[in-house]
mmCIF file of C-alpha atoms in Angstrom:
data_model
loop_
_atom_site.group_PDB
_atom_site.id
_atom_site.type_symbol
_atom_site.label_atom_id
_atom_site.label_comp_id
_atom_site.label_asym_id
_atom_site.label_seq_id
_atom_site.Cartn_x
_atom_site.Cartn_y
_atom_site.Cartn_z
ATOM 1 C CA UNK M 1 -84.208 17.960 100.272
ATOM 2 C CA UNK M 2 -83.818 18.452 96.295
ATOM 3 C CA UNK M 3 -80.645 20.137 94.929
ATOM 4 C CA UNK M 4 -80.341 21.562 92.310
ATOM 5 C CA UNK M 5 -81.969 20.125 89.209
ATOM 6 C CA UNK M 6 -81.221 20.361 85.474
ATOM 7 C CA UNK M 7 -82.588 18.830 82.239
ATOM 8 C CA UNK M 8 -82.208 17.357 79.954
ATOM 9 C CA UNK M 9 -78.930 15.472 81.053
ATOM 10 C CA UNK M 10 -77.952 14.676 77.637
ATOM 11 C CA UNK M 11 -78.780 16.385 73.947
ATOM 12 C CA UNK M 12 -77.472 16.088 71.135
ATOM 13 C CA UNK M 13 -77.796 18.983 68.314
ATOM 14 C CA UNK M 14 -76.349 19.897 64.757
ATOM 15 C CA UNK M 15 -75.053 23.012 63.715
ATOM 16 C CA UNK M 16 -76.798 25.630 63.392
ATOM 17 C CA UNK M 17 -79.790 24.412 65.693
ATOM 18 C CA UNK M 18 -80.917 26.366 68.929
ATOM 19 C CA UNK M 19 -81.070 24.784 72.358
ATOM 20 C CA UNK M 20 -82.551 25.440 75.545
ATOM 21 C CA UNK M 21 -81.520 23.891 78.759
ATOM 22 C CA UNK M 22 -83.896 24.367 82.341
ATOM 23 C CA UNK M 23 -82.302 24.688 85.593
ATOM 24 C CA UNK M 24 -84.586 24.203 89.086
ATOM 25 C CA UNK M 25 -82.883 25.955 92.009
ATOM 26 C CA UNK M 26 -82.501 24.719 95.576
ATOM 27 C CA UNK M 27 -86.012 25.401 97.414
ATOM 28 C CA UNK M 28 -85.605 29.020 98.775
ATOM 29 C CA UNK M 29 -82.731 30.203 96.704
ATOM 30 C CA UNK M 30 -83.180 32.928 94.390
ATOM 31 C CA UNK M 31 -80.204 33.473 92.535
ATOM 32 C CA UNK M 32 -79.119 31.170 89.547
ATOM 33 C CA UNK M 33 -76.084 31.041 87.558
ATOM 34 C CA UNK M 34 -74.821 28.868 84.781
ATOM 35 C CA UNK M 35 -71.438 28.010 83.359
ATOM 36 C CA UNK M 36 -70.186 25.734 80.655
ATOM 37 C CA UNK M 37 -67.528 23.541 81.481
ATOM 38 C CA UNK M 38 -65.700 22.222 78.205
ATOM 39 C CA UNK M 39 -63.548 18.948 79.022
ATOM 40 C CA UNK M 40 -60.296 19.615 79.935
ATOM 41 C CA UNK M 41 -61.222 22.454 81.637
ATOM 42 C CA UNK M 42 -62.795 24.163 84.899
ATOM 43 C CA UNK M 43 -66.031 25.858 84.580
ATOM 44 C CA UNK M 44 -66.796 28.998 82.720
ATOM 45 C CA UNK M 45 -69.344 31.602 83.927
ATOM 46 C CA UNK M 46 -71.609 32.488 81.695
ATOM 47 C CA UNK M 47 -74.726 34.456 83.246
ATOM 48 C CA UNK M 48 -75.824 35.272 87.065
ATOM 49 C CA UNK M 49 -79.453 36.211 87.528
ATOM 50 C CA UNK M 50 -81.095 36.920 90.735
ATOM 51 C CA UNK M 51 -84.853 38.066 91.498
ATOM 52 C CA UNK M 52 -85.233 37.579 87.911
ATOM 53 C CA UNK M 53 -82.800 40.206 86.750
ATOM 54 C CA UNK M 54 -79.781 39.531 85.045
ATOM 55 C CA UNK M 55 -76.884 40.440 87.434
ATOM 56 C CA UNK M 56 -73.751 39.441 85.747
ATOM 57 C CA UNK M 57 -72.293 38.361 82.382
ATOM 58 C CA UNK M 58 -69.737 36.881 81.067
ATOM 59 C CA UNK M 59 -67.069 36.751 78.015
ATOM 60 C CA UNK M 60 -69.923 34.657 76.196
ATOM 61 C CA UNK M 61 -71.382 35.880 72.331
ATOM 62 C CA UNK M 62 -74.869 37.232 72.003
ATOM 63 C CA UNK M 63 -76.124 33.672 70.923
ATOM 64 C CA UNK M 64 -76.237 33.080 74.325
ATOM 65 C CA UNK M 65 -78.799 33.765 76.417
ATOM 66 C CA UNK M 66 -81.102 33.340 79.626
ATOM 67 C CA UNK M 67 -84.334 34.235 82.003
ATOM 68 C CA UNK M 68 -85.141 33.662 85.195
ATOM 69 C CA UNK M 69 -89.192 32.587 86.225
ATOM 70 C CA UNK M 70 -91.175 34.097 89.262
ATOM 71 C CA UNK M 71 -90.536 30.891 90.801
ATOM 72 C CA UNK M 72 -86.802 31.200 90.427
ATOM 73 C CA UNK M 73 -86.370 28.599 87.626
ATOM 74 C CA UNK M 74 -84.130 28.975 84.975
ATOM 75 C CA UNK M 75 -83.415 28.499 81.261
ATOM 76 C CA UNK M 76 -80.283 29.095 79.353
ATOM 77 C CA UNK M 77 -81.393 29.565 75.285
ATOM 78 C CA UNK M 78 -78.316 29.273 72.732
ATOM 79 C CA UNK M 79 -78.606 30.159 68.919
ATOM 80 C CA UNK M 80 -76.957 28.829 65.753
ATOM 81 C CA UNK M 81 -74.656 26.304 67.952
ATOM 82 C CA UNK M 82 -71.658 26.222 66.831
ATOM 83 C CA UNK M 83 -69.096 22.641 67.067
ATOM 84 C CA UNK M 84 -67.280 24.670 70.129
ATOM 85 C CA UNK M 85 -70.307 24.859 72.130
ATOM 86 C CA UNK M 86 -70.201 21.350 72.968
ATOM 87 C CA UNK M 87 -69.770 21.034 77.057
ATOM 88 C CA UNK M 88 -71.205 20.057 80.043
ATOM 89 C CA UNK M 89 -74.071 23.302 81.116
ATOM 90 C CA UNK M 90 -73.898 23.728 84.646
ATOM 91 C CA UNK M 91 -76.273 25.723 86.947
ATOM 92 C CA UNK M 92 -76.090 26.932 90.237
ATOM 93 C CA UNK M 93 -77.980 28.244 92.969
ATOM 94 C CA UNK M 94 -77.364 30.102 96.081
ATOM 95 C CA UNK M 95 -79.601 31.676 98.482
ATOM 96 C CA UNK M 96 -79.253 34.894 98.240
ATOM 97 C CA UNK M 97 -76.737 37.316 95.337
ATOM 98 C CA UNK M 98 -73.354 35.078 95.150
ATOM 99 C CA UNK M 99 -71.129 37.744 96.260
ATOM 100 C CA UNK M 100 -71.731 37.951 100.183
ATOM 101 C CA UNK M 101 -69.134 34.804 100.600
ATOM 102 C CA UNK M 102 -69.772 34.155 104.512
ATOM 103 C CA UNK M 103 -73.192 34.108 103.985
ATOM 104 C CA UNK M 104 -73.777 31.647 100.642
ATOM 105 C CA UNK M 105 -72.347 29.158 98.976
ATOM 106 C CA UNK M 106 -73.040 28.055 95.048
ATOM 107 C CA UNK M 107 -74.722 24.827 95.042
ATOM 108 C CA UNK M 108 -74.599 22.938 91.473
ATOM 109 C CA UNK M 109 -76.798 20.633 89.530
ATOM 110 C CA UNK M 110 -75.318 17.622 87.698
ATOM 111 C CA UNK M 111 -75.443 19.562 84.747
ATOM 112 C CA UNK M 112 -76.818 19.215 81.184
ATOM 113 C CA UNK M 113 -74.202 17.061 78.173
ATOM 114 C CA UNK M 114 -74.299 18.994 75.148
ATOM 115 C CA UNK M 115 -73.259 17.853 72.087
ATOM 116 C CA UNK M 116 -73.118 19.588 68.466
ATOM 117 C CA UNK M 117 -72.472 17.985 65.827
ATOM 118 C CA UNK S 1 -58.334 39.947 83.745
ATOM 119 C CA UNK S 2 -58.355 37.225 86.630
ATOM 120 C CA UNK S 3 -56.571 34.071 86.349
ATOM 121 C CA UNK S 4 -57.103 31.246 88.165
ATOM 122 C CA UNK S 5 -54.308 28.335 87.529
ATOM 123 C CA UNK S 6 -53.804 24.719 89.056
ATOM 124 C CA UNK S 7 -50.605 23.732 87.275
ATOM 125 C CA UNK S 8 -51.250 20.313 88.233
ATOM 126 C CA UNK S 9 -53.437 18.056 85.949
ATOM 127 C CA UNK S 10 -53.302 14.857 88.034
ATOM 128 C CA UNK S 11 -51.943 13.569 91.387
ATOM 129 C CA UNK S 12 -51.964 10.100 93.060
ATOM 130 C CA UNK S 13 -51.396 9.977 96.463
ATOM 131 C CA UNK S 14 -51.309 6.846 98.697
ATOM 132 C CA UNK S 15 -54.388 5.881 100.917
ATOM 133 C CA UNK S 16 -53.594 7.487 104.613
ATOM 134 C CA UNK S 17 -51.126 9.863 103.705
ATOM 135 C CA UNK S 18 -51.311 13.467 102.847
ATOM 136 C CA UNK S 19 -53.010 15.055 99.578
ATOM 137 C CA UNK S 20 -51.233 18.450 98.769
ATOM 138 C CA UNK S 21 -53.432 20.507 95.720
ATOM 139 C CA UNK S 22 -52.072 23.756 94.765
ATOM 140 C CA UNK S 23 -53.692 26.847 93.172
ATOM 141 C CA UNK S 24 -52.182 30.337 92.061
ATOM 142 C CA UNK S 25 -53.843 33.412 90.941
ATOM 143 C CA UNK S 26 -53.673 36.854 89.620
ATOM 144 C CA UNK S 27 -56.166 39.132 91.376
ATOM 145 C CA UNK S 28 -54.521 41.237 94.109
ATOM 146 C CA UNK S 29 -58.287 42.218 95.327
ATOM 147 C CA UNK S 30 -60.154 41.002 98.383
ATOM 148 C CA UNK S 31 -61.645 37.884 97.466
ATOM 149 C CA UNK S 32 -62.729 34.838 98.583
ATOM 150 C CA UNK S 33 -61.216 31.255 97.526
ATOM 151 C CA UNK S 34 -63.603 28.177 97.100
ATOM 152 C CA UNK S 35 -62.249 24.870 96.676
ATOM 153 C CA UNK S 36 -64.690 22.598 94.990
ATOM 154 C CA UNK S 37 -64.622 18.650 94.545
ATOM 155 C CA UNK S 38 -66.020 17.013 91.574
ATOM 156 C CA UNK S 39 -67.188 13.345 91.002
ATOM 157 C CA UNK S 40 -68.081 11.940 87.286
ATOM 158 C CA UNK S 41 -71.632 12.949 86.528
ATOM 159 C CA UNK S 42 -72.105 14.931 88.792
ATOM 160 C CA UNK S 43 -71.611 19.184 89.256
ATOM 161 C CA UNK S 44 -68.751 20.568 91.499
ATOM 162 C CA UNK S 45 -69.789 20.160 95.400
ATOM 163 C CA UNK S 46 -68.509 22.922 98.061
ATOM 164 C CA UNK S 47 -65.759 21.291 100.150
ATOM 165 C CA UNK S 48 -64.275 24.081 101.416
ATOM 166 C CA UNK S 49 -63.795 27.969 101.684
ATOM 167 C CA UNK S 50 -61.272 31.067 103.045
ATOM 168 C CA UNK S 51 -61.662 34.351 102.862
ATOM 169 C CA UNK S 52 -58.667 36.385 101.854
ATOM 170 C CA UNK S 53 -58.317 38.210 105.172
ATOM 171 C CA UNK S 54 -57.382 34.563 106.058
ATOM 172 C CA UNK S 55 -54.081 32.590 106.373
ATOM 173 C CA UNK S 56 -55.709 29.176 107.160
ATOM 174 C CA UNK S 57 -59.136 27.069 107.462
ATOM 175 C CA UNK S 58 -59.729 24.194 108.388
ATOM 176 C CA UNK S 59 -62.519 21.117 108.139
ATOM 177 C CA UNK S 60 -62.211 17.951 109.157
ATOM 178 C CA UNK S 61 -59.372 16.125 107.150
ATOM 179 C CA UNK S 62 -59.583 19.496 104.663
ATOM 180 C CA UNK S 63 -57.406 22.788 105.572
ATOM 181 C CA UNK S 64 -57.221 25.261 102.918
ATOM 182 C CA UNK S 65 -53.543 27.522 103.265
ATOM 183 C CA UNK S 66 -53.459 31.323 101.733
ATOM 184 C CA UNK S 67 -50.314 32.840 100.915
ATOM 185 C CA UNK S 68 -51.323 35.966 100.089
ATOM 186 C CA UNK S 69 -47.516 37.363 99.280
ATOM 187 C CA UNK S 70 -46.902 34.707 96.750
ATOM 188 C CA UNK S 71 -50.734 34.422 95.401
ATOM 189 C CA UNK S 72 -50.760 30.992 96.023
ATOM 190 C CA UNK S 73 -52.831 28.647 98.341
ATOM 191 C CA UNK S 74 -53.321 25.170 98.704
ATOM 192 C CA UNK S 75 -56.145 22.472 100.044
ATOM 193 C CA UNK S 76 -54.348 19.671 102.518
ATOM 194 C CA UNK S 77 -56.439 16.690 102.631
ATOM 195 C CA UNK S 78 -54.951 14.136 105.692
ATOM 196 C CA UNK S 79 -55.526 11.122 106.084
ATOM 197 C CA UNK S 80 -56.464 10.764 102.668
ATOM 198 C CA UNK S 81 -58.888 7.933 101.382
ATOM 199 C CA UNK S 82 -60.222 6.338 97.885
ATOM 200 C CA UNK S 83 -63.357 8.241 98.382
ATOM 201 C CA UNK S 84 -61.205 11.513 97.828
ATOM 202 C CA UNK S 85 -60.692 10.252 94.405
ATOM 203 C CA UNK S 86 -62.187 13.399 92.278
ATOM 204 C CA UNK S 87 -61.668 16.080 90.382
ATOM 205 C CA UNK S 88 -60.640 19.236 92.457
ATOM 206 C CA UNK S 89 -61.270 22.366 90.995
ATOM 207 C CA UNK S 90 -59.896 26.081 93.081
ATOM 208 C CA UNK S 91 -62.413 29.052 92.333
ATOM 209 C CA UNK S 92 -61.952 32.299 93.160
ATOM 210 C CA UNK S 93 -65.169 34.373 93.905
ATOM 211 C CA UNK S 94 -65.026 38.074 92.171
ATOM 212 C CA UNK S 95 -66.750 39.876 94.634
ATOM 213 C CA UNK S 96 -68.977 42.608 92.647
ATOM 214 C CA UNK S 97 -68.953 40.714 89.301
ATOM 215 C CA UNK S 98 -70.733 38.192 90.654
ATOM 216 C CA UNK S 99 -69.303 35.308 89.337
ATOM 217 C CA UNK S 100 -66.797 32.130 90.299
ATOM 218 C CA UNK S 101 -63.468 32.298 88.229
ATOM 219 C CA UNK S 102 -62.302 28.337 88.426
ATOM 220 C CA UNK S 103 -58.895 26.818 87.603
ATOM 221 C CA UNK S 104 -58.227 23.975 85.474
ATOM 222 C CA UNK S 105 -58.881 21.258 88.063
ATOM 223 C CA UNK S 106 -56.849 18.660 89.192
ATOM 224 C CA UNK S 107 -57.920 15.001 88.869
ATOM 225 C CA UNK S 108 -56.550 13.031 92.638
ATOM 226 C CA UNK S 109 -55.879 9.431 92.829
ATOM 227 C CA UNK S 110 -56.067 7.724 95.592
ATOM 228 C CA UNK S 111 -54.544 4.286 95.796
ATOM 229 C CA UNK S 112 -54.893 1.818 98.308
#
C-alpha cells in the first residue's frame, strides 16, 4: 500500500517568491496535516484539515496557507517566503480527526526540502 | 502554552544493551504521548504510544514509562541494535486542538 506522498522533494526559491507544496494522503484517510520541521528542531504544526475544512491552526503568519480536495489531497501555499521559511514541509494523514488517540495514528510523508534563498 | 522538551541532543548506546530516551513536558491535561522514530529522508514513523491514564506500554523491544507526578516519561529500547540508529522525536497529542506538539528530538547511536 502507498503512504503518504509529497512533492516536490526538493525546491529551491528566492525571497519574496510563493510556493506551493502537494501532499497525497494514505488511501482512506481523510484528515491531513502539515508541519515544518526547521533543522535542529522537532516538527512544528502548522494546519489540520479534515473533510476539507480547516480544523486547526497553528502559531504560523497569514502567508501561510492551505486546502484540502474532494479526494482528500492536499496543498500547503506560502507567500513572500521569507530566508526563515527554509525547512523540511511535512504532511500527515490519519484516518479519521487526529484527536481520538486509540483509534488513529498520524502517518507522515517524506516530506518536501525547502530552500529560500 | 505546551512544551514539549528532550534535553538530550544525542546518545550512543552500545549494540545489545539498553537505550534510555527521556522526555518532559508542561501540560497537566489528559493527553496522549507519541514517540516517533525518524530516519534521514524520510518523515517521523509511529513507534510507539501511551495514553496518560497510563503508567507503562510496551512493544516488542520498545516500552514507553509515564510519570505523571514528575511530567516526565521515557521510551526503553532493549536489546538495542544499529538499526535503532535514528532520530527520536516525543510528541504530545493536544487533544481538542488537534495537533502533535513534538520535542527537540534526540539523535541515538548505536555502536557495534
Amino acid at each position: 500500500d502507498a503512504g503518504v506522498t509529497q512533492s516536490p522533494t526538493h525546491l529551491i526559491k528566492t525571497r519574496g517568491q510563493h510556493v506551493t507544496l502537494r501532499c497525497s494522503p494514505i488511501s482512506g484517510h481523510k484528515s491531513v496535516s502539515w508541519y515544518q520541521q526547521v533543522l535542529g528542531q522537532g516538527p512544528q504544526f502548522i494546519f489540520q484539515y479534515y473533510e476539507k475544512e480547516e480544523r486547526g491552526r497553528g502559531n504560523f503568519p497569514d502567508r501561510f496557507s492551505a486546502r484540502q480536495f474532494p479526494n482528500y489531497s492536499s496543498e500547503l501555499n506560502v507567500n513572500a517566503l521569507l530566508l526563515g521559511d527554509s525547512a523540511l514541509y511535512l504532511c500527515a494523514s490519519s484516518l479519521d480527526l487526529a484527536g481520538a488517540p486509540s483509534t488513529d495514528t498520524q502517518y507522515f510523508g517524506p516530506g518536501t526540502r525547502l530552500t529560500v534563498l | 502554552d505546551q512544551q514539549v522538551k528532550q534535553n538530550s541532543p544525542s546518545l550512543s548506546v552500545q549494540e545489545g544493551r539498553i537505550s534510555i530516551l527521556n522526555c518532559d513536558y508542561t501540560n497537566s491535561m489528559f493527553d496522549y504521548f507519541l514517540w516517533y522514530k525518524k530516519y534521514p529522508a524520510e518523515g517521523p514513523t509511529f513507534l510507539i504510544s501511551i495514553s496518560s491514564i497510563k503508567d507503562k506500554n510496551e512493544d516488542g523491544r520498545f516500552t514507553v514509562f509515564l510519570n505523571k507526578s514528575a511530567k516526565h516519561l521515557s521510551l526503553h529500547i532493549v536489546p538495542s541494535q544499529p538499526g535503532d540508529s535514528a532520530v527520536y522525536f516525543c510528541a504530545e497529542l493536544i487533544q481538542g486542538a488537534q495537533k502533535l506538539v513534538f520535542g527537540q528530538g534526540t539523535r541515538l547511536t548505536i555502536n557495534p
